[in-house]
Amino acid sequence: MDIQGLPGRLLADLGPSIASGELPEGSVLRIEELESRYGVSRTVVRETVRMLESMRLVASRRRVGVTVRPKSDWDVFNPTVIAWRLAGADRAAQLRSLGSLRVAVEPAAAALAAREATDDQRRALSALAMEMTMTGRAGDLVSFLRHDADFHATVLQASGNEMFAHLGATVEAVLRGRTEHHLMPHHPQEYAVQLHREVAEAITAGDATAAERAMRSIVAGALEELDTVLD
């Protein structure tokens, strides 16, 4: 979500407070109190509340106010919600949960991509795997992150399954969170980069079994490494 202006600044304060549990389930936010506390107009507060409602973090009711919803109601796939949760005390649980999701989805997506990918998508995956090799060896984590996120998003899109494709932004949020919170080595592991090349090669060759196996090694390995770092 592109957060700008006064609503963005208010959102950037309230959103993390809710996601971290500082404002727990059932907390009631009064429009008038928010206006006074932050020195902003009612229009700004209402726009901020609408954005929080779109993420299902709060519910607004006349004569009641703006109430923080239970975590079970949140749009947990929303990249902004993911980023807020990764910035708080819930980081470890959030990363493990999303890592498990990747293990369940991405190998299947890679297998489908080996059958369904277009020629352009196959070429894109091969190019991105090479970019990851170069930026990984150079220790350029910013560029590596971009190529890594694009690689996984392309695999999900190439699967031909619109539900899988929709998870591209979620996976990017996970990868970005690992990098921004210093849970990645300064130089990505060569074996992990090699596995990305194997996924690209298998999809290009139309080998669904090899694509699924290599992708499973990537995401399962990432989850295992995460457990080591977080323990």
mmCIF file of C-alpha atoms in Angstrom:
data_model
loop_
_atom_site.group_PDB
_atom_site.id
_atom_site.type_symbol
_atom_site.label_atom_id
_atom_site.label_comp_id
_atom_site.label_asym_id
_atom_site.label_seq_id
_atom_site.Cartn_x
_atom_site.Cartn_y
_atom_site.Cartn_z
ATOM 1 C CA MET A 1 0.000 0.000 0.000
ATOM 2 C CA ASP A 2 1.325 3.432 -0.976
ATOM 3 C CA ILE A 3 1.156 5.394 2.284
ATOM 4 C CA GLN A 4 1.490 9.153 1.817
ATOM 5 C CA GLY A 5 0.418 12.424 3.410
ATOM 6 C CA LEU A 6 -1.249 12.935 6.764
ATOM 7 C CA PRO A 7 -3.429 9.793 6.521
ATOM 8 C CA GLY A 8 -0.268 7.828 5.765
ATOM 9 C CA ARG A 9 1.554 9.183 8.796
ATOM 10 C CA LEU A 10 -1.396 8.438 11.057
ATOM 11 C CA LEU A 11 -1.717 4.966 9.541
ATOM 12 C CA ALA A 12 1.999 4.345 10.059
ATOM 13 C CA ASP A 13 1.470 4.959 13.782
ATOM 14 C CA LEU A 14 -1.853 3.193 14.364
ATOM 15 C CA GLY A 15 -1.252 0.172 12.103
ATOM 16 C CA PRO A 16 1.892 -1.094 13.850
ATOM 17 C CA SER A 17 0.312 -0.382 17.251
ATOM 18 C CA ILE A 18 -2.557 -2.704 16.366
ATOM 19 C CA ALA A 19 -0.395 -5.338 14.673
ATOM 20 C CA SER A 20 1.997 -5.490 17.643
ATOM 21 C CA GLY A 21 -0.791 -5.835 20.194
ATOM 22 C CA GLU A 22 -0.057 -2.466 21.793
ATOM 23 C CA LEU A 23 -3.671 -1.698 20.906
ATOM 24 C CA PRO A 24 -5.217 -5.097 21.718
ATOM 25 C CA GLU A 25 -8.398 -6.686 20.445
ATOM 26 C CA GLY A 26 -11.452 -4.768 21.629
ATOM 27 C CA SER A 27 -9.656 -1.438 22.047
ATOM 28 C CA VAL A 28 -11.928 1.420 21.036
ATOM 29 C CA LEU A 29 -10.542 4.430 19.164
ATOM 30 C CA ARG A 30 -12.637 7.607 19.214
ATOM 31 C CA ILE A 31 -12.551 9.815 16.143
ATOM 32 C CA GLU A 32 -12.500 12.958 18.284
ATOM 33 C CA GLU A 33 -9.656 11.653 20.443
ATOM 34 C CA LEU A 34 -7.567 10.798 17.376
ATOM 35 C CA GLU A 35 -8.178 14.268 15.933
ATOM 36 C CA SER A 36 -6.975 15.871 19.139
ATOM 37 C CA ARG A 37 -4.050 13.546 19.828
ATOM 38 C CA TYR A 38 -2.558 13.776 16.343
ATOM 39 C CA GLY A 39 -3.660 17.309 15.485
ATOM 40 C CA VAL A 40 -5.320 16.266 12.222
ATOM 41 C CA SER A 41 -8.724 16.841 10.678
ATOM 42 C CA ARG A 42 -11.700 14.517 10.869
ATOM 43 C CA THR A 43 -11.279 13.846 7.144
ATOM 44 C CA VAL A 44 -7.738 12.578 7.731
ATOM 45 C CA VAL A 45 -8.854 10.333 10.592
ATOM 46 C CA ARG A 46 -11.729 8.884 8.579
ATOM 47 C CA GLU A 47 -9.473 8.167 5.604
ATOM 48 C CA THR A 48 -7.031 6.401 7.928
ATOM 49 C CA VAL A 49 -9.831 4.373 9.475
ATOM 50 C CA ARG A 50 -11.031 3.342 6.001
ATOM 51 C CA MET A 51 -7.550 2.022 5.215
ATOM 52 C CA LEU A 52 -7.435 0.075 8.488
ATOM 53 C CA GLU A 53 -10.913 -1.294 7.752
ATOM 54 C CA SER A 54 -9.746 -2.457 4.310
ATOM 55 C CA MET A 55 -7.136 -4.588 6.102
ATOM 56 C CA ARG A 56 -9.829 -5.821 8.516
ATOM 57 C CA LEU A 57 -7.831 -4.567 11.493
ATOM 58 C CA VAL A 58 -10.700 -2.442 12.819
ATOM 59 C CA ALA A 59 -14.466 -2.156 12.570
ATOM 60 C CA SER A 60 -16.251 1.188 12.751
ATOM 61 C CA ARG A 61 -19.743 1.488 14.215
ATOM 62 C CA ARG A 62 -21.797 4.566 14.892
ATOM 63 C CA ARG A 63 -22.099 5.429 18.588
ATOM 64 C CA VAL A 64 -19.458 2.802 19.411
ATOM 65 C CA GLY A 65 -16.340 4.070 17.695
ATOM 66 C CA VAL A 66 -13.520 2.278 15.924
ATOM 67 C CA THR A 67 -12.882 -1.124 17.495
ATOM 68 C CA VAL A 68 -9.769 -3.251 17.031
ATOM 69 C CA ARG A 69 -10.809 -6.597 15.552
ATOM 70 C CA PRO A 70 -9.539 -10.037 16.647
ATOM 71 C CA LYS A 71 -6.374 -11.210 14.929
ATOM 72 C CA SER A 72 -8.380 -14.029 13.350
ATOM 73 C CA ASP A 73 -10.259 -11.402 11.289
ATOM 74 C CA TRP A 74 -7.186 -9.623 9.901
ATOM 75 C CA ASP A 75 -6.213 -9.740 6.234
ATOM 76 C CA VAL A 76 -3.035 -11.636 7.062
ATOM 77 C CA PHE A 77 -1.983 -11.823 3.390
ATOM 78 C CA ASN A 78 -1.890 -8.043 3.061
ATOM 79 C CA PRO A 79 1.773 -7.033 2.533
ATOM 80 C CA THR A 80 1.398 -3.970 4.766
ATOM 81 C CA VAL A 81 -0.037 -6.049 7.610
ATOM 82 C CA ILE A 82 2.793 -8.546 7.154
ATOM 83 C CA ALA A 83 5.389 -5.748 7.314
ATOM 84 C CA TRP A 84 3.858 -4.336 10.495
ATOM 85 C CA ARG A 85 3.790 -7.742 12.172
ATOM 86 C CA LEU A 86 7.382 -8.445 11.150
ATOM 87 C CA ALA A 87 8.414 -5.177 12.797
ATOM 88 C CA GLY A 88 6.919 -6.210 16.142
ATOM 89 C CA ALA A 89 7.225 -8.877 18.784
ATOM 90 C CA ASP A 90 5.181 -11.271 16.624
ATOM 91 C CA ARG A 91 8.031 -11.518 14.087
ATOM 92 C CA ALA A 92 9.133 -15.096 14.761
ATOM 93 C CA ALA A 93 5.619 -16.550 14.666
ATOM 94 C CA GLN A 94 4.790 -14.539 11.558
ATOM 95 C CA LEU A 95 7.897 -15.712 9.702
ATOM 96 C CA ARG A 96 7.330 -19.354 10.651
ATOM 97 C CA SER A 97 3.684 -19.171 9.595
ATOM 98 C CA LEU A 98 4.530 -17.637 6.236
ATOM 99 C CA GLY A 99 7.427 -20.045 5.778
ATOM 100 C CA SER A 100 5.049 -22.974 6.232
ATOM 101 C CA LEU A 101 2.710 -21.434 3.663
ATOM 102 C CA ARG A 102 5.561 -21.231 1.163
ATOM 103 C CA VAL A 103 6.462 -24.898 1.741
ATOM 104 C CA ALA A 104 2.861 -25.868 1.020
ATOM 105 C CA VAL A 105 2.375 -23.701 -2.083
ATOM 106 C CA GLU A 106 5.582 -22.944 -3.957
ATOM 107 C CA PRO A 107 6.715 -26.496 -4.846
ATOM 108 C CA ALA A 108 3.278 -27.175 -6.339
ATOM 109 C CA ALA A 109 3.448 -23.866 -8.217
ATOM 110 C CA ALA A 110 6.865 -24.783 -9.640
ATOM 111 C CA ALA A 111 5.551 -28.127 -10.870
ATOM 112 C CA LEU A 112 2.626 -26.420 -12.583
ATOM 113 C CA ALA A 113 4.946 -23.785 -14.056
ATOM 114 C CA ALA A 114 6.984 -26.530 -15.739
ATOM 115 C CA ARG A 115 3.811 -27.422 -17.642
ATOM 116 C CA GLU A 116 2.144 -24.028 -18.036
ATOM 117 C CA ALA A 117 4.845 -21.334 -18.270
ATOM 118 C CA THR A 118 5.039 -19.232 -21.405
ATOM 119 C CA ASP A 119 8.265 -18.874 -23.340
ATOM 120 C CA ASP A 120 8.638 -15.325 -21.977
ATOM 121 C CA GLN A 121 8.235 -16.559 -18.405
ATOM 122 C CA ARG A 122 10.813 -19.313 -18.932
ATOM 123 C CA ARG A 123 13.289 -16.791 -20.311
ATOM 124 C CA ALA A 124 12.552 -14.406 -17.423
ATOM 125 C CA LEU A 125 13.244 -17.112 -14.836
ATOM 126 C CA SER A 126 16.554 -18.031 -16.456
ATOM 127 C CA ALA A 127 17.599 -14.361 -16.536
ATOM 128 C CA LEU A 128 16.560 -13.765 -12.920
ATOM 129 C CA ALA A 129 18.458 -16.856 -11.743
ATOM 130 C CA MET A 130 21.605 -15.481 -13.394
ATOM 131 C CA GLU A 131 21.020 -12.038 -11.859
ATOM 132 C CA MET A 132 20.683 -13.679 -8.439
ATOM 133 C CA THR A 133 23.959 -15.484 -8.995
ATOM 134 C CA MET A 134 25.803 -12.240 -9.777
ATOM 135 C CA THR A 135 24.231 -10.041 -7.089
ATOM 136 C CA GLY A 136 24.534 -12.800 -4.478
ATOM 137 C CA ARG A 137 28.247 -13.215 -5.111
ATOM 138 C CA ALA A 138 28.690 -9.433 -4.989
ATOM 139 C CA GLY A 139 26.862 -9.203 -1.659
ATOM 140 C CA ASP A 140 24.404 -6.709 -3.167
ATOM 141 C CA LEU A 141 21.458 -7.665 -0.962
ATOM 142 C CA VAL A 142 19.195 -4.872 -2.237
ATOM 143 C CA SER A 143 19.432 -6.051 -5.844
ATOM 144 C CA PHE A 144 19.433 -9.708 -4.770
ATOM 145 C CA LEU A 145 16.166 -9.169 -2.890
ATOM 146 C CA ARG A 146 14.546 -7.587 -5.935
ATOM 147 C CA HIS A 147 15.612 -10.433 -8.214
ATOM 148 C CA ASP A 148 14.651 -13.081 -5.637
ATOM 149 C CA ALA A 149 11.171 -11.586 -5.183
ATOM 150 C CA ASP A 150 10.689 -11.306 -8.947
ATOM 151 C CA PHE A 151 11.818 -14.918 -9.390
ATOM 152 C CA HIS A 152 9.292 -16.323 -6.937
ATOM 153 C CA ALA A 153 6.502 -14.067 -8.205
ATOM 154 C CA THR A 154 7.204 -15.242 -11.757
ATOM 155 C CA VAL A 155 7.041 -18.906 -10.713
ATOM 156 C CA LEU A 156 3.693 -18.293 -8.995
ATOM 157 C CA GLN A 157 2.344 -16.459 -12.048
ATOM 158 C CA ALA A 158 3.723 -19.073 -14.442
ATOM 159 C CA SER A 159 1.784 -21.780 -12.584
ATOM 160 C CA GLY A 160 -1.346 -20.597 -14.365
ATOM 161 C CA ASN A 161 -3.219 -20.724 -11.056
ATOM 162 C CA GLU A 162 -4.639 -17.293 -10.209
ATOM 163 C CA MET A 163 -4.763 -18.134 -6.491
ATOM 164 C CA PHE A 164 -1.055 -18.927 -6.449
ATOM 165 C CA ALA A 165 -0.265 -15.852 -8.554
ATOM 166 C CA HIS A 166 -2.017 -13.653 -6.005
ATOM 167 C CA LEU A 167 0.535 -14.715 -3.354
ATOM 168 C CA GLY A 168 3.436 -12.998 -5.115
ATOM 169 C CA ALA A 169 3.196 -9.849 -3.004
ATOM 170 C CA THR A 170 2.929 -11.961 0.161
ATOM 171 C CA VAL A 171 6.116 -13.860 -0.647
ATOM 172 C CA GLU A 172 7.882 -10.595 -1.479
ATOM 173 C CA ALA A 173 6.872 -9.206 1.933
ATOM 174 C CA VAL A 174 8.411 -12.270 3.600
ATOM 175 C CA LEU A 175 11.659 -11.980 1.647
ATOM 176 C CA ARG A 176 11.826 -8.242 2.293
ATOM 177 C CA GLY A 177 11.202 -8.750 6.015
ATOM 178 C CA ARG A 178 14.010 -11.314 6.281
ATOM 179 C CA THR A 179 16.428 -8.867 4.659
ATOM 180 C CA GLU A 180 15.325 -5.712 6.487
ATOM 181 C CA HIS A 181 15.460 -7.442 9.876
ATOM 182 C CA HIS A 182 18.928 -8.858 9.186
ATOM 183 C CA LEU A 183 17.886 -12.493 9.034
ATOM 184 C CA MET A 184 19.800 -13.055 5.795
ATOM 185 C CA PRO A 185 23.568 -13.663 5.495
ATOM 186 C CA HIS A 186 25.616 -10.875 3.913
ATOM 187 C CA HIS A 187 26.324 -13.225 1.028
ATOM 188 C CA PRO A 188 23.405 -15.536 0.142
ATOM 189 C CA GLN A 189 24.300 -19.206 0.364
ATOM 190 C CA GLU A 190 25.614 -20.483 -2.967
ATOM 191 C CA TYR A 191 23.668 -23.733 -2.678
ATOM 192 C CA ALA A 192 20.403 -21.758 -2.362
ATOM 193 C CA VAL A 193 21.231 -19.706 -5.459
ATOM 194 C CA GLN A 194 22.119 -22.916 -7.299
ATOM 195 C CA LEU A 195 18.704 -24.310 -6.402
ATOM 196 C CA HIS A 196 17.073 -21.281 -8.026
ATOM 197 C CA ARG A 197 19.032 -22.013 -11.191
ATOM 198 C CA GLU A 198 17.827 -25.627 -11.000
ATOM 199 C CA VAL A 199 14.207 -24.476 -10.699
ATOM 200 C CA ALA A 200 14.622 -22.239 -13.753
ATOM 201 C CA GLU A 201 16.288 -25.023 -15.732
ATOM 202 C CA ALA A 202 13.619 -27.564 -14.792
ATOM 203 C CA ILE A 203 10.766 -25.227 -15.703
ATOM 204 C CA THR A 204 12.455 -24.377 -18.993
ATOM 205 C CA ALA A 205 12.857 -28.096 -19.711
ATOM 206 C CA GLY A 206 9.255 -28.835 -18.727
ATOM 207 C CA ASP A 207 10.391 -31.187 -15.945
ATOM 208 C CA ALA A 208 7.694 -30.822 -13.282
ATOM 209 C CA THR A 209 9.235 -33.356 -10.882
ATOM 210 C CA ALA A 210 12.635 -31.647 -10.856
ATOM 211 C CA ALA A 211 11.065 -28.186 -10.555
ATOM 212 C CA GLU A 212 8.981 -29.236 -7.567
ATOM 213 C CA ARG A 213 11.939 -30.970 -5.885
ATOM 214 C CA ALA A 214 14.281 -27.983 -6.278
ATOM 215 C CA MET A 215 11.683 -25.476 -5.097
ATOM 216 C CA ARG A 216 10.855 -27.639 -2.079
ATOM 217 C CA SER A 217 14.537 -27.620 -1.168
ATOM 218 C CA ILE A 218 14.561 -23.815 -1.403
ATOM 219 C CA VAL A 219 11.547 -23.118 0.789
ATOM 220 C CA ALA A 220 12.105 -25.949 3.278
ATOM 221 C CA GLY A 221 15.738 -24.907 3.617
ATOM 222 C CA ALA A 222 14.734 -21.291 4.207
ATOM 223 C CA LEU A 223 12.359 -22.395 6.967
ATOM 224 C CA GLU A 224 15.045 -24.522 8.609
ATOM 225 C CA GLU A 225 17.564 -21.662 8.467
ATOM 226 C CA LEU A 226 14.965 -19.354 9.959
ATOM 227 C CA ASP A 227 14.418 -21.691 12.892
ATOM 228 C CA THR A 228 18.169 -21.690 13.512
ATOM 229 C CA VAL A 229 18.358 -17.885 13.497
ATOM 230 C CA LEU A 230 15.279 -17.348 15.661
ATOM 231 C CA ASP A 231 16.017 -20.030 18.282
#
